[in-house]
mmCIF file of C-alpha atoms and ligand atoms in Angstrom:
data_model
loop_
_atom_site.group_PDB
_atom_site.id
_atom_site.type_symbol
_atom_site.label_atom_id
_atom_site.label_comp_id
_atom_site.label_asym_id
_atom_site.label_seq_id
_atom_site.Cartn_x
_atom_site.Cartn_y
_atom_site.Cartn_z
ATOM 1 C CA UNK N 1 19.394 11.758 11.327
ATOM 2 C CA UNK N 2 17.363 13.090 8.393
ATOM 3 C CA UNK N 3 15.178 10.370 6.927
ATOM 4 C CA UNK N 4 13.427 10.423 3.555
ATOM 5 C CA UNK N 5 10.212 8.407 3.163
ATOM 6 C CA UNK N 6 8.799 7.287 -0.165
ATOM 7 C CA UNK N 7 5.861 5.175 -1.311
ATOM 8 C CA UNK N 8 6.201 3.363 -4.640
ATOM 9 C CA UNK N 9 4.148 1.137 -6.921
ATOM 10 C CA UNK N 10 0.388 0.681 -6.763
ATOM 11 C CA UNK N 11 -1.059 2.429 -3.728
ATOM 12 C CA UNK N 12 -2.711 0.608 -0.877
ATOM 13 C CA UNK N 13 -4.864 1.406 2.158
ATOM 14 C CA UNK N 14 -2.526 1.789 5.143
ATOM 15 C CA UNK N 15 0.381 3.585 3.467
ATOM 16 C CA UNK N 16 -0.400 6.775 5.355
ATOM 17 C CA UNK N 17 -0.592 4.846 8.617
ATOM 18 C CA UNK N 18 2.993 3.624 8.082
ATOM 19 C CA UNK N 19 4.175 7.169 7.367
ATOM 20 C CA UNK N 20 2.393 8.448 10.479
ATOM 21 C CA UNK N 21 3.834 5.804 12.803
ATOM 22 C CA UNK N 22 7.353 6.165 11.384
ATOM 23 C CA UNK N 23 7.405 9.953 11.734
ATOM 24 C CA UNK N 24 5.863 10.023 15.219
ATOM 25 C CA UNK N 25 8.143 7.274 16.576
ATOM 26 C CA UNK N 26 11.237 8.550 14.775
ATOM 27 C CA UNK N 27 10.733 12.094 16.013
ATOM 28 C CA UNK N 28 9.738 11.293 19.594
ATOM 29 C CA UNK N 29 11.993 8.328 20.325
ATOM 30 C CA UNK N 30 15.075 9.092 18.276
ATOM 31 C CA UNK N 31 15.034 12.814 17.420
ATOM 32 C CA UNK N 32 14.992 12.070 13.665
ATOM 33 C CA UNK N 33 13.847 14.617 11.100
ATOM 34 C CA UNK N 34 11.752 13.549 8.116
ATOM 35 C CA UNK N 35 11.068 14.575 4.571
ATOM 36 C CA UNK N 36 8.712 12.907 2.141
ATOM 37 C CA UNK N 37 9.701 12.176 -1.452
ATOM 38 C CA UNK N 38 6.818 12.755 -3.839
ATOM 39 C CA UNK N 39 5.693 10.002 -6.221
ATOM 40 C CA UNK N 40 8.076 7.272 -5.145
ATOM 41 C CA UNK N 41 11.474 7.039 -6.821
ATOM 42 C CA UNK N 42 10.564 9.962 -9.119
ATOM 43 C CA UNK N 43 10.721 12.292 -6.130
ATOM 44 C CA UNK N 44 14.054 10.822 -5.083
ATOM 45 C CA UNK N 45 15.588 11.241 -8.541
ATOM 46 C CA UNK N 46 14.231 14.752 -9.024
ATOM 47 C CA UNK N 47 14.719 15.950 -5.444
ATOM 48 C CA UNK N 48 10.995 16.592 -5.093
ATOM 49 C CA UNK N 49 10.456 16.655 -1.324
ATOM 50 C CA UNK N 50 7.995 17.928 1.258
ATOM 51 C CA UNK N 51 8.604 18.340 4.996
ATOM 52 C CA UNK N 52 7.003 15.694 7.202
ATOM 53 C CA UNK N 53 6.501 16.597 10.841
ATOM 54 C CA UNK N 54 4.258 15.376 13.639
ATOM 55 C CA UNK N 55 1.447 17.834 12.896
ATOM 56 C CA UNK N 56 1.390 16.810 9.227
ATOM 57 C CA UNK N 57 1.167 13.064 9.882
ATOM 58 C CA UNK N 58 -1.078 12.894 12.967
ATOM 59 C CA UNK N 59 -4.375 13.038 11.019
ATOM 60 C CA UNK N 60 -3.312 10.359 8.525
ATOM 61 C CA UNK N 61 -4.197 7.080 10.275
ATOM 62 C CA UNK N 62 -7.545 6.525 8.526
ATOM 63 C CA UNK N 63 -6.739 8.275 5.239
ATOM 64 C CA UNK N 64 -6.634 6.031 2.154
ATOM 65 C CA UNK N 65 -4.008 6.209 -0.588
ATOM 66 C CA UNK N 66 -0.694 7.917 0.108
ATOM 67 C CA UNK N 67 -0.236 11.614 0.810
ATOM 68 C CA UNK N 68 3.209 11.332 -0.769
ATOM 69 C CA UNK N 69 1.843 10.120 -4.100
ATOM 70 C CA UNK N 70 3.179 7.089 -5.901
ATOM 71 C CA UNK N 71 4.589 6.123 -9.284
ATOM 72 C CA UNK N 72 6.191 3.176 -11.017
ATOM 73 C CA UNK N 73 9.387 5.128 -11.806
ATOM 74 C CA UNK N 74 12.355 2.753 -11.883
ATOM 75 C CA UNK N 75 15.663 4.460 -11.052
ATOM 76 C CA UNK N 76 17.534 1.339 -12.213
ATOM 77 C CA UNK N 77 16.050 1.286 -15.716
ATOM 78 C CA UNK N 78 19.387 2.413 -17.255
ATOM 79 C CA UNK N 79 21.398 0.043 -15.070
ATOM 80 C CA UNK N 80 22.051 -0.375 -11.360
ATOM 81 C CA UNK N 81 25.259 1.667 -11.329
ATOM 82 C CA UNK N 82 23.647 4.705 -12.930
ATOM 83 C CA UNK N 83 20.572 4.357 -10.713
ATOM 84 C CA UNK N 84 22.573 4.146 -7.492
ATOM 85 C CA UNK N 85 24.709 7.137 -8.500
ATOM 86 C CA UNK N 86 21.631 9.254 -9.262
ATOM 87 C CA UNK N 87 19.920 8.362 -5.981
ATOM 88 C CA UNK N 88 23.085 8.929 -3.958
ATOM 89 C CA UNK N 89 23.679 12.346 -5.567
ATOM 90 C CA UNK N 90 20.121 13.433 -4.829
ATOM 91 C CA UNK N 91 20.287 12.304 -1.190
ATOM 92 C CA UNK N 92 23.563 14.155 -0.704
ATOM 93 C CA UNK N 93 22.165 17.328 -2.282
ATOM 94 C CA UNK N 94 19.158 17.236 0.043
ATOM 95 C CA UNK N 95 21.075 16.198 3.151
ATOM 96 C CA UNK N 96 19.059 13.003 3.536
ATOM 97 C CA UNK N 97 20.953 10.350 5.530
ATOM 98 C CA UNK N 98 18.672 7.338 5.128
ATOM 99 C CA UNK N 99 15.586 6.116 3.307
ATOM 100 C CA UNK N 100 12.408 4.364 4.386
ATOM 101 C CA UNK N 101 11.010 2.763 1.229
ATOM 102 C CA UNK N 102 7.415 1.568 1.474
ATOM 103 C CA UNK N 103 6.456 -0.590 -1.464
ATOM 104 C CA UNK N 104 6.015 -3.962 -3.082
ATOM 105 C CA UNK N 105 8.266 -6.208 -5.108
ATOM 106 C CA UNK N 106 9.534 -3.483 -7.466
ATOM 107 C CA UNK N 107 10.101 -0.701 -4.927
ATOM 108 C CA UNK N 108 11.785 -3.076 -2.498
ATOM 109 C CA UNK N 109 13.866 -4.529 -5.344
ATOM 110 C CA UNK N 110 15.287 -1.048 -5.948
ATOM 111 C CA UNK N 111 15.804 -0.616 -2.194
ATOM 112 C CA UNK N 112 17.709 -3.911 -2.106
ATOM 113 C CA UNK N 113 20.045 -2.779 -4.888
ATOM 114 C CA UNK N 114 20.627 0.526 -3.067
ATOM 115 C CA UNK N 115 21.415 -1.299 0.167
ATOM 116 C CA UNK N 116 23.882 -3.583 -1.620
ATOM 117 C CA UNK N 117 25.591 -0.443 -2.933
ATOM 118 C CA UNK N 118 25.870 0.989 0.594
ATOM 119 C CA UNK N 119 22.942 3.436 0.638
ATOM 120 C CA UNK N 120 21.309 3.371 4.113
ATOM 121 C CA UNK N 121 17.780 2.069 3.602
ATOM 122 C CA UNK N 122 15.070 0.130 5.392
ATOM 123 C CA UNK N 123 11.735 -1.008 3.993
ATOM 124 C CA UNK N 124 8.121 -1.714 4.754
ATOM 125 C CA UNK N 125 6.202 -4.102 2.510
ATOM 126 C CA UNK N 126 2.840 -3.137 1.012
ATOM 127 C CA UNK N 127 0.530 -4.652 -1.540
ATOM 128 C CA UNK N 128 -3.154 -5.378 -1.596
ATOM 129 C CA UNK N 129 -2.236 -8.571 -3.478
ATOM 130 C CA UNK N 130 -0.642 -10.091 -0.334
ATOM 131 C CA UNK N 131 1.955 -11.804 -2.525
ATOM 132 C CA UNK N 132 5.295 -10.967 -0.874
ATOM 133 C CA UNK N 133 7.063 -14.070 0.362
ATOM 134 C CA UNK N 134 8.999 -12.510 3.236
ATOM 135 C CA UNK N 135 5.962 -11.602 5.298
ATOM 136 C CA UNK N 136 2.892 -13.560 6.372
ATOM 137 C CA UNK N 137 0.663 -10.640 5.428
ATOM 138 C CA UNK N 138 0.763 -7.185 3.922
ATOM 139 C CA UNK N 139 -1.474 -4.312 4.968
ATOM 140 C CA UNK N 140 -4.092 -3.285 2.412
ATOM 141 C CA UNK N 141 -5.140 -6.862 1.716
ATOM 142 C CA UNK N 142 -7.710 -6.995 4.502
ATOM 143 C CA UNK N 143 -9.308 -3.743 3.336
ATOM 144 C CA UNK N 144 -9.313 -4.864 -0.297
ATOM 145 C CA UNK N 145 -11.017 -8.150 0.541
ATOM 146 C CA UNK N 146 -13.638 -6.439 2.712
ATOM 147 C CA UNK N 147 -14.437 -3.974 -0.081
ATOM 148 C CA UNK N 148 -14.742 -6.818 -2.589
ATOM 149 C CA UNK N 149 -16.952 -8.857 -0.242
ATOM 150 C CA UNK N 150 -19.254 -5.874 0.378
ATOM 151 C CA UNK N 151 -19.597 -5.509 -3.394
ATOM 152 C CA UNK N 152 -20.278 -9.238 -3.871
ATOM 153 C CA UNK N 153 -22.976 -9.221 -1.178
ATOM 154 C CA UNK N 154 -24.749 -6.422 -3.029
ATOM 155 C CA UNK N 155 -24.286 -8.029 -6.431
ATOM 156 C CA UNK N 156 -25.571 -11.359 -5.107
ATOM 157 C CA UNK N 157 -28.818 -9.782 -3.957
ATOM 158 C CA UNK N 158 -29.606 -8.173 -7.296
ATOM 159 C CA UNK N 159 -28.419 -11.326 -9.074
ATOM 160 C CA UNK N 160 -30.922 -13.362 -7.054
ATOM 161 C CA UNK N 161 -33.796 -11.054 -7.999
ATOM 162 C CA UNK N 162 -33.085 -11.546 -11.695
ATOM 163 C CA UNK N 163 -31.920 -15.184 -11.672
ATOM 164 C CA UNK N 164 -28.645 -14.056 -13.182
ATOM 165 C CA UNK N 165 -25.085 -15.248 -12.971
ATOM 166 C CA UNK N 166 -23.035 -12.439 -11.420
ATOM 167 C CA UNK N 167 -19.375 -12.366 -12.438
ATOM 168 C CA UNK N 168 -16.988 -10.324 -10.299
ATOM 169 C CA UNK N 169 -13.409 -9.672 -11.404
ATOM 170 C CA UNK N 170 -10.918 -8.564 -8.754
ATOM 171 C CA UNK N 171 -7.250 -7.552 -8.846
ATOM 172 C CA UNK N 172 -4.494 -10.148 -8.657
ATOM 173 C CA UNK N 173 -2.070 -10.580 -11.508
ATOM 174 C CA UNK N 174 -0.160 -13.699 -10.515
ATOM 175 C CA UNK N 175 -1.468 -14.376 -7.020
ATOM 176 C CA UNK N 176 -5.132 -15.059 -6.354
ATOM 177 C CA UNK N 177 -5.313 -14.205 -2.657
ATOM 178 C CA UNK N 178 -7.905 -11.461 -3.093
ATOM 179 C CA UNK N 179 -10.146 -13.701 -5.204
ATOM 180 C CA UNK N 180 -9.678 -16.701 -2.883
ATOM 181 C CA UNK N 181 -10.623 -14.822 0.275
ATOM 182 C CA UNK N 182 -13.359 -12.799 -1.428
ATOM 183 C CA UNK N 183 -14.877 -15.946 -2.889
ATOM 184 C CA UNK N 184 -14.837 -17.727 0.452
ATOM 185 C CA UNK N 185 -16.190 -14.764 2.435
ATOM 186 C CA UNK N 186 -18.893 -13.944 -0.108
ATOM 187 C CA UNK N 187 -19.961 -17.567 -0.597
ATOM 188 C CA UNK N 188 -19.096 -17.624 -4.288
ATOM 189 C CA UNK N 189 -20.113 -20.748 -6.202
ATOM 190 C CA UNK N 190 -16.987 -20.589 -8.349
ATOM 191 C CA UNK N 191 -13.641 -18.898 -7.670
ATOM 192 C CA UNK N 192 -10.988 -18.688 -10.385
ATOM 193 C CA UNK N 193 -7.354 -17.886 -9.592
ATOM 194 C CA UNK N 194 -4.232 -17.169 -11.667
ATOM 195 C CA UNK N 195 -2.583 -20.222 -10.104
ATOM 196 C CA UNK N 196 -5.083 -22.783 -11.441
ATOM 197 C CA UNK N 197 -6.135 -23.796 -14.967
ATOM 198 C CA UNK N 198 -9.733 -22.889 -15.743
ATOM 199 C CA UNK N 199 -12.098 -25.731 -16.678
ATOM 200 C CA UNK N 200 -14.817 -23.805 -18.521
ATOM 201 C CA UNK N 201 -17.085 -26.846 -18.892
ATOM 202 C CA UNK N 202 -16.966 -27.464 -15.141
ATOM 203 C CA UNK N 203 -17.752 -23.797 -14.445
ATOM 204 C CA UNK N 204 -20.707 -23.996 -16.844
ATOM 205 C CA UNK N 205 -21.940 -27.166 -15.121
ATOM 206 C CA UNK N 206 -21.833 -25.437 -11.725
ATOM 207 C CA UNK N 207 -23.753 -22.485 -13.144
ATOM 208 C CA UNK N 208 -26.449 -24.842 -14.454
ATOM 209 C CA UNK N 209 -26.667 -26.690 -11.110
ATOM 210 C CA UNK N 210 -26.942 -23.492 -9.069
ATOM 211 C CA UNK N 211 -29.607 -22.077 -11.388
ATOM 212 C CA UNK N 212 -31.528 -25.364 -11.350
ATOM 213 C CA UNK N 213 -31.897 -25.252 -7.581
ATOM 214 C CA UNK N 214 -33.193 -21.672 -7.811
ATOM 215 C CA UNK N 215 -30.090 -19.759 -6.763
ATOM 216 C CA UNK N 216 -28.131 -17.105 -8.639
ATOM 217 C CA UNK N 217 -24.551 -18.138 -9.409
ATOM 218 C CA UNK N 218 -21.825 -15.884 -8.023
ATOM 219 C CA UNK N 219 -18.445 -16.242 -9.703
ATOM 220 C CA UNK N 220 -15.347 -14.442 -8.449
ATOM 221 C CA UNK N 221 -12.265 -14.385 -10.637
ATOM 222 C CA UNK N 222 -8.814 -12.821 -10.492
ATOM 223 C CA UNK N 223 -7.838 -10.503 -13.322
ATOM 224 C CA UNK N 224 -4.999 -12.976 -13.931
ATOM 225 C CA UNK N 225 -7.169 -16.120 -14.130
ATOM 226 C CA UNK N 226 -6.220 -17.977 -17.329
ATOM 227 C CA UNK N 227 -9.757 -18.213 -18.720
ATOM 228 C CA UNK N 228 -8.585 -19.037 -22.243
ATOM 229 C CA UNK N 229 -5.400 -20.737 -21.115
ATOM 230 C CA UNK N 230 -3.356 -17.589 -20.510
ATOM 231 C CA UNK N 231 -3.623 -14.172 -18.813
ATOM 232 C CA UNK N 232 -5.868 -11.719 -20.633
ATOM 233 C CA UNK N 233 -3.624 -8.805 -21.534
ATOM 234 C CA UNK N 234 -4.558 -5.241 -22.506
ATOM 235 C CA UNK N 235 -3.001 -3.738 -25.576
ATOM 236 C CA UNK N 236 -0.977 -1.255 -23.530
ATOM 237 C CA UNK N 237 2.760 -0.580 -23.120
ATOM 238 C CA UNK N 238 4.598 -2.272 -20.256
ATOM 239 C CA UNK N 239 5.522 -0.140 -17.236
ATOM 240 C CA UNK N 240 9.082 0.797 -16.194
ATOM 241 C CA UNK N 241 9.427 -2.529 -14.365
ATOM 242 C CA UNK N 242 8.314 -4.505 -17.439
ATOM 243 C CA UNK N 243 4.805 -5.420 -16.233
ATOM 244 C CA UNK N 244 2.036 -5.797 -18.780
ATOM 245 C CA UNK N 245 -1.410 -4.424 -17.972
ATOM 246 C CA UNK N 246 -3.971 -7.169 -17.541
ATOM 247 C CA UNK N 247 -7.608 -6.825 -18.508
ATOM 248 C CA UNK N 248 -10.454 -8.752 -20.077
ATOM 249 C CA UNK N 249 -10.534 -12.028 -18.098
ATOM 250 C CA UNK N 250 -14.089 -11.346 -16.903
ATOM 251 C CA UNK N 251 -15.269 -10.552 -20.416
ATOM 252 C CA UNK N 252 -13.725 -13.765 -21.724
ATOM 253 C CA UNK N 253 -15.471 -15.797 -19.048
ATOM 254 C CA UNK N 254 -18.758 -14.029 -19.704
ATOM 255 C CA UNK N 255 -18.599 -14.894 -23.427
ATOM 256 C CA UNK N 256 -17.591 -18.506 -22.822
ATOM 257 C CA UNK N 257 -20.395 -19.111 -20.311
ATOM 258 C CA UNK N 258 -23.039 -17.640 -22.549
ATOM 259 C CA UNK N 259 -21.953 -20.023 -25.287
ATOM 260 C CA UNK N 260 -22.040 -23.026 -22.963
ATOM 261 C CA UNK N 261 -25.288 -22.239 -21.112
ATOM 262 C CA UNK N 262 -28.002 -21.276 -23.622
ATOM 263 C CA UNK N 263 -30.313 -18.525 -22.385
ATOM 264 C CA UNK N 264 -28.013 -17.614 -19.471
ATOM 265 C CA UNK N 265 -28.299 -14.047 -18.269
ATOM 266 C CA UNK N 266 -25.002 -12.697 -16.891
ATOM 267 C CA UNK N 267 -23.723 -9.403 -15.543
ATOM 268 C CA UNK N 268 -20.029 -8.702 -15.145
ATOM 269 C CA UNK N 269 -18.603 -6.253 -12.598
ATOM 270 C CA UNK N 270 -14.908 -5.446 -12.758
ATOM 271 C CA UNK N 271 -14.055 -4.100 -9.321
ATOM 272 C CA UNK N 272 -10.548 -3.045 -10.402
ATOM 273 C CA UNK N 273 -9.135 -0.092 -8.488
ATOM 274 C CA UNK N 274 -12.189 0.195 -6.248
ATOM 275 C CA UNK N 275 -10.659 -2.390 -3.903
ATOM 276 C CA UNK N 276 -7.398 -0.440 -3.657
ATOM 277 C CA UNK N 277 -9.015 2.773 -2.446
ATOM 278 C CA UNK N 278 -10.573 4.036 0.739
ATOM 279 C CA UNK N 279 -9.840 4.041 4.420
ATOM 280 C CA UNK N 280 -7.838 1.091 5.786
ATOM 281 C CA UNK N 281 -9.618 -1.480 7.952
ATOM 282 C CA UNK N 282 -8.767 -1.662 11.653
ATOM 283 C CA UNK N 283 -6.553 -4.711 11.018
ATOM 284 C CA UNK N 284 -4.656 -2.882 8.269
ATOM 285 C CA UNK N 285 -4.220 0.226 10.447
ATOM 286 C CA UNK N 286 -2.676 -1.941 13.146
ATOM 287 C CA UNK N 287 -0.380 -3.843 10.772
ATOM 288 C CA UNK N 288 0.712 -0.671 8.972
ATOM 289 C CA UNK N 289 1.409 1.094 12.264
ATOM 290 C CA UNK N 290 3.456 -1.853 13.545
ATOM 291 C CA UNK N 291 5.449 -1.959 10.291
ATOM 292 C CA UNK N 292 6.195 1.776 10.571
ATOM 293 C CA UNK N 293 7.340 1.404 14.181
ATOM 294 C CA UNK N 294 9.508 -1.611 13.414
ATOM 295 C CA UNK N 295 11.173 -0.001 10.401
ATOM 296 C CA UNK N 296 12.106 3.096 12.394
ATOM 297 C CA UNK N 297 13.495 1.033 15.268
ATOM 298 C CA UNK N 298 15.586 -0.843 12.700
ATOM 299 C CA UNK N 299 16.944 2.412 11.328
ATOM 300 C CA UNK N 300 17.802 3.651 14.825
ATOM 301 C CA UNK N 301 19.537 0.375 15.672
ATOM 302 C CA UNK N 302 21.491 0.223 12.422
ATOM 303 C CA UNK N 303 19.647 -2.801 11.012
ATOM 304 C CA UNK N 304 20.019 -1.492 7.484
ATOM 305 C CA UNK N 305 18.874 -3.447 4.439
ATOM 306 C CA UNK N 306 15.971 -4.936 6.367
ATOM 307 C CA UNK N 307 12.222 -4.637 6.128
ATOM 308 C CA UNK N 308 9.387 -5.063 8.566
ATOM 309 C CA UNK N 309 7.648 -8.401 8.291
ATOM 310 C CA UNK N 310 4.817 -10.226 10.030
ATOM 311 C CA UNK N 311 5.803 -13.658 11.314
ATOM 312 C CA UNK N 312 2.828 -15.286 13.015
ATOM 313 C CA UNK N 313 1.705 -12.460 15.295
ATOM 314 C CA UNK N 314 5.133 -10.847 15.690
ATOM 315 C CA UNK N 315 6.614 -8.074 13.594
ATOM 316 C CA UNK N 316 10.301 -8.690 12.939
ATOM 317 C CA UNK N 317 12.909 -7.301 10.556
ATOM 318 C CA UNK N 318 14.029 -9.567 7.683
ATOM 319 C CA UNK N 319 16.513 -8.945 4.854
ATOM 320 C CA UNK N 320 15.070 -6.715 2.139
ATOM 321 C CA UNK N 321 16.333 -9.138 -0.470
ATOM 322 C CA UNK N 322 13.949 -11.821 0.852
ATOM 323 C CA UNK N 323 10.933 -9.718 -0.132
ATOM 324 C CA UNK N 324 11.563 -10.076 -3.820
ATOM 325 C CA UNK N 325 12.923 -13.625 -4.021
ATOM 326 C CA UNK N 326 9.720 -15.543 -4.674
ATOM 327 C CA UNK N 327 6.182 -14.369 -5.300
ATOM 328 C CA UNK N 328 3.873 -15.837 -2.642
ATOM 329 C CA UNK N 329 1.147 -17.421 -4.710
ATOM 330 C CA UNK N 330 -1.846 -19.389 -3.402
ATOM 331 C CA UNK N 331 -0.586 -22.889 -2.526
ATOM 332 C CA UNK N 332 -2.418 -25.969 -3.726
ATOM 333 C CA UNK N 333 -3.646 -26.949 -0.290
ATOM 334 C CA UNK N 334 -5.515 -23.630 0.010
ATOM 335 C CA UNK N 335 -7.253 -24.324 -3.288
ATOM 336 C CA UNK N 336 -7.999 -27.914 -2.289
ATOM 337 C CA UNK N 337 -9.511 -27.030 1.092
ATOM 338 C CA UNK N 338 -12.606 -25.500 -0.504
ATOM 339 C CA UNK N 339 -12.633 -27.328 -3.844
ATOM 340 C CA UNK N 340 -15.291 -29.734 -5.097
ATOM 341 C CA UNK N 341 -18.048 -28.595 -2.743
ATOM 342 C CA UNK N 342 -21.398 -27.266 -3.816
ATOM 343 C CA UNK N 343 -21.569 -23.868 -2.067
HETATM 344 O O1 F6P P 1 -0.804 -3.336 -6.571
HETATM 345 C C1 F6P P 1 -0.844 -4.462 -7.404
HETATM 346 C C2 F6P P 1 -1.990 -4.325 -8.310
HETATM 347 O O2 F6P P 1 -3.057 -4.056 -7.488
HETATM 348 C C3 F6P P 1 -2.313 -5.517 -9.222
HETATM 349 O O3 F6P P 1 -3.168 -6.466 -8.676
HETATM 350 C C4 F6P P 1 -2.896 -4.833 -10.435
HETATM 351 O O4 F6P P 1 -2.739 -5.600 -11.602
HETATM 352 C C5 F6P P 1 -2.075 -3.609 -10.507
HETATM 353 O O5 F6P P 1 -1.797 -3.240 -9.192
HETATM 354 C C6 F6P P 1 -2.716 -2.463 -11.259
HETATM 355 O O6 F6P P 1 -2.083 -1.276 -10.950
HETATM 356 P P1 F6P P 1 -2.081 0.040 -11.833
HETATM 357 O O7 F6P P 1 -3.331 0.063 -12.647
HETATM 358 O O8 F6P P 1 -2.022 1.140 -10.829
HETATM 359 O O9 F6P P 1 -0.859 -0.014 -12.685
#
């Protein structure tokens, strides 16, 4: 069998580890051949492929990003029928029998539509946001949180020297997992998530209390935190999947706090894409490798239309369609468990 691998959507530490495990296991256990499609669905539509063999993938375990490149190209943007026909024609032209799609909600949504139309496909979920409902965790999240915590630790030390409030904005459009875990691990005094309304007066009160006892306030917020009641949106066009680009939540919070706390010195750091880059953590390398192995076994055993998923400590295959059903946001009990305490 000739298998085409693609990585779509925002990149994520661990993508290369999935590719490596899939190619090594597919070649050695099942005699599969592999090609890589460049830049996600763009490569599929345009027939832009590179060979993927054992020698190419072996060094990839610790390499950040994706060697295949990624894009937010949506093959279904002119309708599912046209998209399926274009993908099918390209696969036939290239002699590719099946696809391994590694991606988040959007990429796996396209994979689901292809599966429903009879195109052989399996998936592996990725996103640093950790917001896919069909898996307990996605690789990339652990690395992103560690990077954000390292940054917060450094920012906290300079904040303490200058008696400043340090504001740290992290990724997370609709799900605040990165902010929640970063805030907890870095000992933030305030953590603001997209899931919860923001009480600016309460945040200001915490800042005053922390300063009054001689500490420097550390505030972690998601880019999607509704500081002024709604997401802060950049004046930019939506992408091919209809997503707006967020931006400015940290600046809004900064302005509001300065108004509420006279004389307050603040510094805002927007970590942005920093947390998406770099070498995957050990935990992410393991999860990504297990997802790659599981997806290839599924392909060999004819479990098409499924994706690798972590359930407890086991990796199992679940229907691709489940990945995109509901966004896994931070539940109330996770907010409540750390709320109301003076950290
Ligand atoms: O991968 C998801 C994500 O990290 C979001 O948290 C963020 O809003 C988005 O990607 C930004 O991606 P890009 O700038 O690459 O479009």
